[in-house]
Coordinates of C-alpha atoms (C1' of nucleotides) in Angstrom, one line a residue:
Chain A
M1 CA 9.8 -31.2 5.5
K2 CA 10.8 -27.9 4.0
V3 CA 14.3 -26.9 4.5
V4 CA 15.4 -23.3 4.0
R5 CA 18.5 -23.2 2.0
Q6 CA 21.4 -20.9 2.6
T7 CA 22.0 -19.4 -0.8
R8 CA 24.6 -16.8 -1.9
Q9 CA 21.8 -14.5 -2.8
R10 CA 20.1 -14.5 0.6
Q11 CA 23.4 -14.0 2.3
A12 CA 24.2 -11.0 0.1
V13 CA 20.8 -9.5 0.7
L14 CA 21.2 -9.9 4.5
E15 CA 24.7 -8.4 4.3
V16 CA 23.4 -5.3 2.6
L17 CA 20.7 -4.8 5.2
R18 CA 23.2 -5.2 8.0
S19 CA 25.5 -2.7 6.4
T20 CA 23.1 0.3 6.7
R21 CA 21.3 2.1 9.4
T22 CA 18.8 3.6 7.0
H23 CA 15.6 1.8 6.3
P24 CA 16.0 1.0 2.6
D25 CA 13.4 -0.2 0.2
A26 CA 13.7 -3.2 -2.1
A27 CA 15.0 -1.2 -5.1
W28 CA 17.8 0.2 -3.0
V29 CA 18.7 -3.2 -1.7
F30 CA 18.6 -4.6 -5.3
Q31 CA 20.9 -1.9 -6.5
E32 CA 23.4 -2.5 -3.7
V33 CA 23.4 -6.2 -4.0
R34 CA 24.0 -6.0 -7.7
R35 CA 27.4 -4.4 -7.0
A36 CA 28.5 -7.7 -5.5
M37 CA 26.3 -10.0 -7.6
P38 CA 25.4 -8.4 -10.9
N39 CA 23.1 -11.1 -12.1
I40 CA 20.7 -11.2 -9.1
S41 CA 17.2 -10.4 -10.1
L42 CA 14.7 -8.0 -8.4
G43 CA 12.4 -10.9 -7.9
T44 CA 15.0 -12.8 -5.9
V45 CA 15.6 -9.7 -3.8
Y46 CA 11.9 -9.6 -3.0
R47 CA 11.8 -13.3 -2.2
S48 CA 14.8 -13.0 0.0
L49 CA 13.4 -10.1 1.9
D50 CA 10.2 -11.9 2.4
A51 CA 12.0 -14.9 3.7
L52 CA 14.1 -12.9 6.1
A53 CA 11.0 -11.1 7.3
S54 CA 9.1 -14.3 8.0
E55 CA 12.1 -15.7 9.8
G56 CA 11.9 -12.6 11.9
V57 CA 15.4 -11.6 10.9
V58 CA 14.3 -8.3 9.5
M59 CA 11.4 -6.0 10.1
V60 CA 9.1 -4.7 7.4
I61 CA 7.8 -1.2 7.6
E62 CA 4.8 -0.9 5.3
R63 CA 3.0 2.3 4.5
A64 CA 0.2 2.4 2.0
G65 CA 1.2 4.0 -1.2
E66 CA 4.8 3.9 -0.2
R67 CA 7.4 1.3 -1.0
A68 CA 8.0 -1.2 1.8
R69 CA 11.1 -0.5 3.9
Y70 CA 13.3 -3.1 5.6
D71 CA 14.9 -2.7 8.9
Y72 CA 17.6 -4.9 10.3
R73 CA 17.6 -3.4 13.8
H74 CA 16.5 -5.8 16.4
E75 CA 16.1 -3.7 19.5
D76 CA 12.6 -2.7 20.5
H77 CA 11.9 0.7 19.0
H78 CA 9.3 2.9 17.4
H79 CA 9.3 4.7 14.1
V80 CA 9.0 8.4 13.4
V81 CA 8.0 9.0 9.8
C82 CA 8.4 12.2 7.8
R83 CA 5.5 12.5 5.5
G84 CA 7.5 15.0 3.4
C85 CA 10.6 13.1 2.4
G86 CA 9.6 9.7 3.7
A87 CA 12.6 9.4 6.0
I88 CA 12.2 7.0 8.9
F89 CA 13.8 7.6 12.2
D90 CA 14.1 5.2 15.1
V91 CA 13.2 6.2 18.6
P92 CA 13.5 4.2 21.8
P93 CA 10.2 2.8 23.0
S94 CA 8.3 4.9 25.3
L95 CA 5.6 3.3 27.2
T96 CA 3.4 0.7 25.7
P97 CA -0.1 2.0 25.6
P98 CA -2.6 -0.2 27.5
L99 CA -5.1 -2.2 25.5
P100 CA -8.5 -0.6 25.1
S101 CA -10.9 -1.7 27.8
D102 CA -13.6 -2.6 25.3
L103 CA -12.2 -4.6 22.5
P104 CA -14.6 -6.5 20.3
S105 CA -15.7 -9.7 22.0
G106 CA -13.0 -12.4 21.7
F107 CA -10.5 -10.3 19.8
R108 CA -6.9 -11.2 20.5
V109 CA -4.4 -8.4 20.0
T110 CA -1.1 -9.5 18.6
E111 CA 0.5 -6.2 17.7
V112 CA 0.2 -2.7 18.8
V113 CA 1.2 -0.3 16.0
L114 CA 2.5 3.0 17.3
E115 CA 4.0 5.5 14.9
Y116 CA 4.6 9.2 14.9
H117 CA 4.0 11.0 11.6
G118 CA 5.0 14.5 10.8
L119 CA 7.6 16.7 9.2
C120 CA 11.3 16.6 9.7
E121 CA 13.3 19.8 10.2
K122 CA 14.4 20.0 6.6
C123 CA 10.9 19.5 5.2
Q124 CA 9.4 22.1 7.4
Q125 CA 11.9 24.7 6.1
E126 CA 11.0 23.8 2.5
H127 CA 7.5 25.2 3.1
Chain B
M1 CA -9.7 30.9 -6.5
K2 CA -10.7 27.4 -6.6
V3 CA -14.3 26.5 -5.8
V4 CA -15.3 23.1 -4.7
R5 CA -18.5 22.2 -6.6
Q6 CA -21.4 20.4 -5.1
T7 CA -22.1 17.7 -7.6
R8 CA -24.6 14.9 -7.6
Q9 CA -21.9 12.4 -7.7
R10 CA -20.1 13.7 -4.6
Q11 CA -23.4 13.9 -2.7
A12 CA -24.2 10.3 -3.6
V13 CA -20.8 9.1 -2.5
L14 CA -21.1 10.9 0.8
E15 CA -24.6 9.5 1.2
V16 CA -23.3 6.0 0.8
L17 CA -20.6 6.5 3.4
R18 CA -23.0 8.0 5.8
S19 CA -25.3 5.0 5.4
T20 CA -22.9 2.4 6.8
R21 CA -21.0 1.7 10.0
T22 CA -18.6 -0.6 8.2
H23 CA -15.4 0.7 6.8
P24 CA -15.9 0.1 3.1
D25 CA -13.4 0.3 0.3
A26 CA -13.7 2.2 -2.9
A27 CA -15.1 -0.8 -4.8
W28 CA -17.9 -1.3 -2.4
V29 CA -18.8 2.4 -2.5
F30 CA -18.7 2.3 -6.2
Q31 CA -21.1 -0.7 -6.3
E32 CA -23.5 0.9 -3.9
V33 CA -23.5 4.3 -5.5
R34 CA -24.2 2.7 -8.9
R35 CA -27.5 1.5 -7.6
A36 CA -28.7 5.1 -7.5
M37 CA -26.5 6.4 -10.3
P38 CA -25.7 3.7 -12.8
N39 CA -23.3 5.8 -14.9
I40 CA -21.0 7.0 -12.2
S41 CA -17.4 5.9 -12.9
L42 CA -15.0 4.3 -10.5
G43 CA -12.6 7.2 -11.2
T44 CA -15.1 9.6 -10.0
V45 CA -15.7 7.6 -6.9
Y46 CA -12.0 7.8 -6.2
R47 CA -11.9 11.5 -6.9
S48 CA -14.9 12.1 -4.7
L49 CA -13.4 10.1 -1.8
D50 CA -10.1 12.0 -2.2
A51 CA -12.0 15.2 -2.1
L52 CA -14.0 14.2 1.0
A53 CA -10.9 13.0 2.7
S54 CA -8.9 16.2 2.1
E55 CA -11.9 18.3 3.3
G56 CA -11.7 16.2 6.4
V57 CA -15.2 14.9 6.0
V58 CA -14.2 11.3 5.9
M59 CA -11.2 9.5 7.3
V60 CA -9.0 7.2 5.2
I61 CA -7.6 4.0 6.7
E62 CA -4.7 2.9 4.6
R63 CA -2.9 -0.4 5.1
A64 CA -0.1 -1.5 2.8
G65 CA -1.1 -4.2 0.5
E66 CA -4.8 -3.7 1.4
R67 CA -7.4 -1.6 -0.3
A68 CA -7.9 1.8 1.3
R69 CA -11.0 1.9 3.6
Y70 CA -13.1 5.0 4.2
D71 CA -14.7 5.9 7.5
Y72 CA -17.3 8.5 8.0
R73 CA -17.3 8.5 11.8
H74 CA -16.2 11.7 13.3
E75 CA -15.8 10.9 16.9
D76 CA -12.2 10.4 18.1
H77 CA -11.5 6.7 18.0
H78 CA -8.9 4.1 17.3
H79 CA -9.0 1.1 15.0
V80 CA -8.8 -2.6 15.8
V81 CA -7.8 -4.5 12.7
C82 CA -8.2 -8.2 12.2
R83 CA -5.4 -9.5 10.1
G84 CA -7.4 -12.6 9.2
C85 CA -10.5 -11.2 7.5
G86 CA -9.5 -7.5 7.4
A87 CA -12.4 -6.4 9.5
I88 CA -11.9 -3.1 11.2
F89 CA -13.6 -2.3 14.5
D90 CA -13.8 1.0 16.2
V91 CA -12.8 1.5 19.8
P92 CA -13.1 4.6 22.0
P93 CA -9.8 6.3 22.4
S94 CA -7.8 5.2 25.4
L95 CA -5.1 7.5 26.5
T96 CA -2.9 9.4 24.0
P97 CA 0.6 8.1 24.3
P98 CA 3.1 10.8 25.2
L99 CA 5.6 11.8 22.5
P100 CA 9.0 10.2 22.7
S101 CA 11.4 12.3 24.7
D102 CA 14.1 12.2 22.0
L103 CA 12.5 12.9 18.7
P104 CA 14.9 13.8 15.9
S105 CA 16.0 17.4 16.1
G106 CA 13.4 19.7 14.9
F107 CA 10.8 17.0 14.0
R108 CA 7.2 18.1 14.3
V109 CA 4.7 15.4 15.0
T110 CA 1.3 15.9 13.4
E111 CA -0.2 12.5 13.8
V112 CA 0.1 9.7 16.2
V113 CA -0.9 6.4 14.7
L114 CA -2.1 3.9 17.2
E115 CA -3.7 0.7 15.9
Y116 CA -4.3 -2.7 17.4
H117 CA -3.8 -5.7 15.1
G118 CA -4.7 -9.2 15.8
L119 CA -7.4 -11.8 15.2
C120 CA -11.1 -11.5 15.7
E121 CA -13.0 -14.3 17.4
K122 CA -14.2 -15.9 14.2
C123 CA -10.7 -15.9 12.6
Q124 CA -9.2 -17.5 15.7
Q125 CA -11.7 -20.4 15.5
E126 CA -10.8 -21.0 11.9
H127 CA -7.3 -22.0 12.9
Chain C
dG1 C1' -19.5 31.4 -20.3
dT2 C1' -15.9 29.4 -17.6
dG3 C1' -13.3 26.1 -15.3
dG4 C1' -13.9 22.5 -12.2
dA5 C1' -15.9 17.7 -12.6
dT6 C1' -17.1 13.5 -15.1
dG7 C1' -16.7 9.1 -17.9
dC8 C1' -14.0 6.2 -20.2
dA9 C1' -10.1 3.8 -20.9
dA10 C1' -5.4 3.6 -20.7
dA11 C1' -1.3 4.1 -17.8
dG12 C1' 1.2 3.6 -13.5
dG13 C1' 4.1 1.3 -10.3
dA14 C1' 5.4 -1.7 -6.5
dT15 C1' 5.1 -6.4 -5.8
dT16 C1' 4.0 -11.2 -7.2
dT17 C1' 4.1 -15.2 -9.9
dG18 C1' 4.7 -18.9 -13.8
dC19 C1' 8.1 -21.5 -15.7
dA20 C1' 12.3 -23.6 -17.2
dC21 C1' 16.9 -24.0 -15.5
dC22 C1' 20.2 -24.0 -11.6
dA23 C1' 22.4 -25.3 -7.2
dT24 C1' 22.2 -26.6 -2.3
dT25 C1' 21.6 -30.3 0.5
Chain D
dA1 C1' 19.0 -37.2 -7.2
dA2 C1' 15.6 -34.4 -5.1
dT3 C1' 13.6 -30.1 -4.5
dG4 C1' 14.0 -25.4 -3.2
dG5 C1' 15.9 -21.2 -5.3
dT6 C1' 16.9 -18.2 -9.2
dG7 C1' 16.4 -15.2 -13.4
dC8 C1' 13.4 -13.4 -16.5
dA9 C1' 9.4 -11.5 -18.0
dA10 C1' 4.7 -11.3 -17.8
dA11 C1' 0.9 -10.6 -14.9
dT12 C1' -1.6 -8.4 -10.8
dC13 C1' -4.1 -5.1 -8.6
dC14 C1' -5.5 -0.9 -6.7
dT15 C1' -5.3 3.7 -7.9
dT16 C1' -4.2 7.6 -10.8
dT17 C1' -4.5 10.2 -15.0
dG18 C1' -5.2 12.2 -19.9
dC19 C1' -8.6 13.9 -22.5
dA20 C1' -12.8 15.3 -24.7
dT21 C1' -17.2 16.4 -22.9
dC22 C1' -20.4 18.1 -19.4
dC23 C1' -22.6 21.0 -16.0
dA24 C1' -22.5 23.7 -11.5
dC25 C1' -21.7 28.3 -10.6

DNA sequence: GTGGATGCAAAGGATTTGCACCATT
DNA sequence: AATGGTGCAAATCCTTTGCATCCAC
């Protein structure tokens, strides 16, 4: 049976994610981890992030055409995304919308995606 | 001032989109358009789709790691996405969730993304 | 005629993967 | 010792772009 090993690289990646409240992308994590571990490779950072995500330790925020962002926060929350600068803000969950009354026959919903897109204060001013 | 030209290529791309109720990707549109216009290029299909999208004539459904899908339907609706086979179903809009009470200061929301992800009947059976 | 649009092919860029070597268990 | 993980670099894959030519206006 497959055992997940506790490597120095994975510990370092997790430590970086824990250390920030932003929602960094893999390149930023890579750059930060390199300060403590100069030989780590970008591929390993991606693999570590994947592993942490599938263990459910970190959350992945994926937007088409944008780099994936990683979020260590565990509390239930939604994301507010600025489409100008790409900043992602956390907001407490409001209500969970009810499921549509007429889902396709037999469809089982496992995740409701609710995001708010728009422009942050700064990006509004720049136009 | 910039004039948007009505080219045969754009008409053909729009015609293909109108002809289906699925949510095709660019490659499928390309393949279909080629039947009527064998010399059209994939680049032109992308440019036409972009143009139609920014005119608001078609809707783009983007999911990270997946090909973009294009949707001609104009009625207000939400999408139900099967994470097994990638099928996208339309459902009538339920209620619009209220905005969070504590948005970041000055943030202006322009779009609320509400999607239901899960497994369609067929993909459940295959596991 | 003029400038936006096209076709072709090459470039782009985030992420993934093959492989030989390394290190945790 | 076994086998999962790492580093490196090459490969992927959808999408975008540069450029010479074309054609809608």
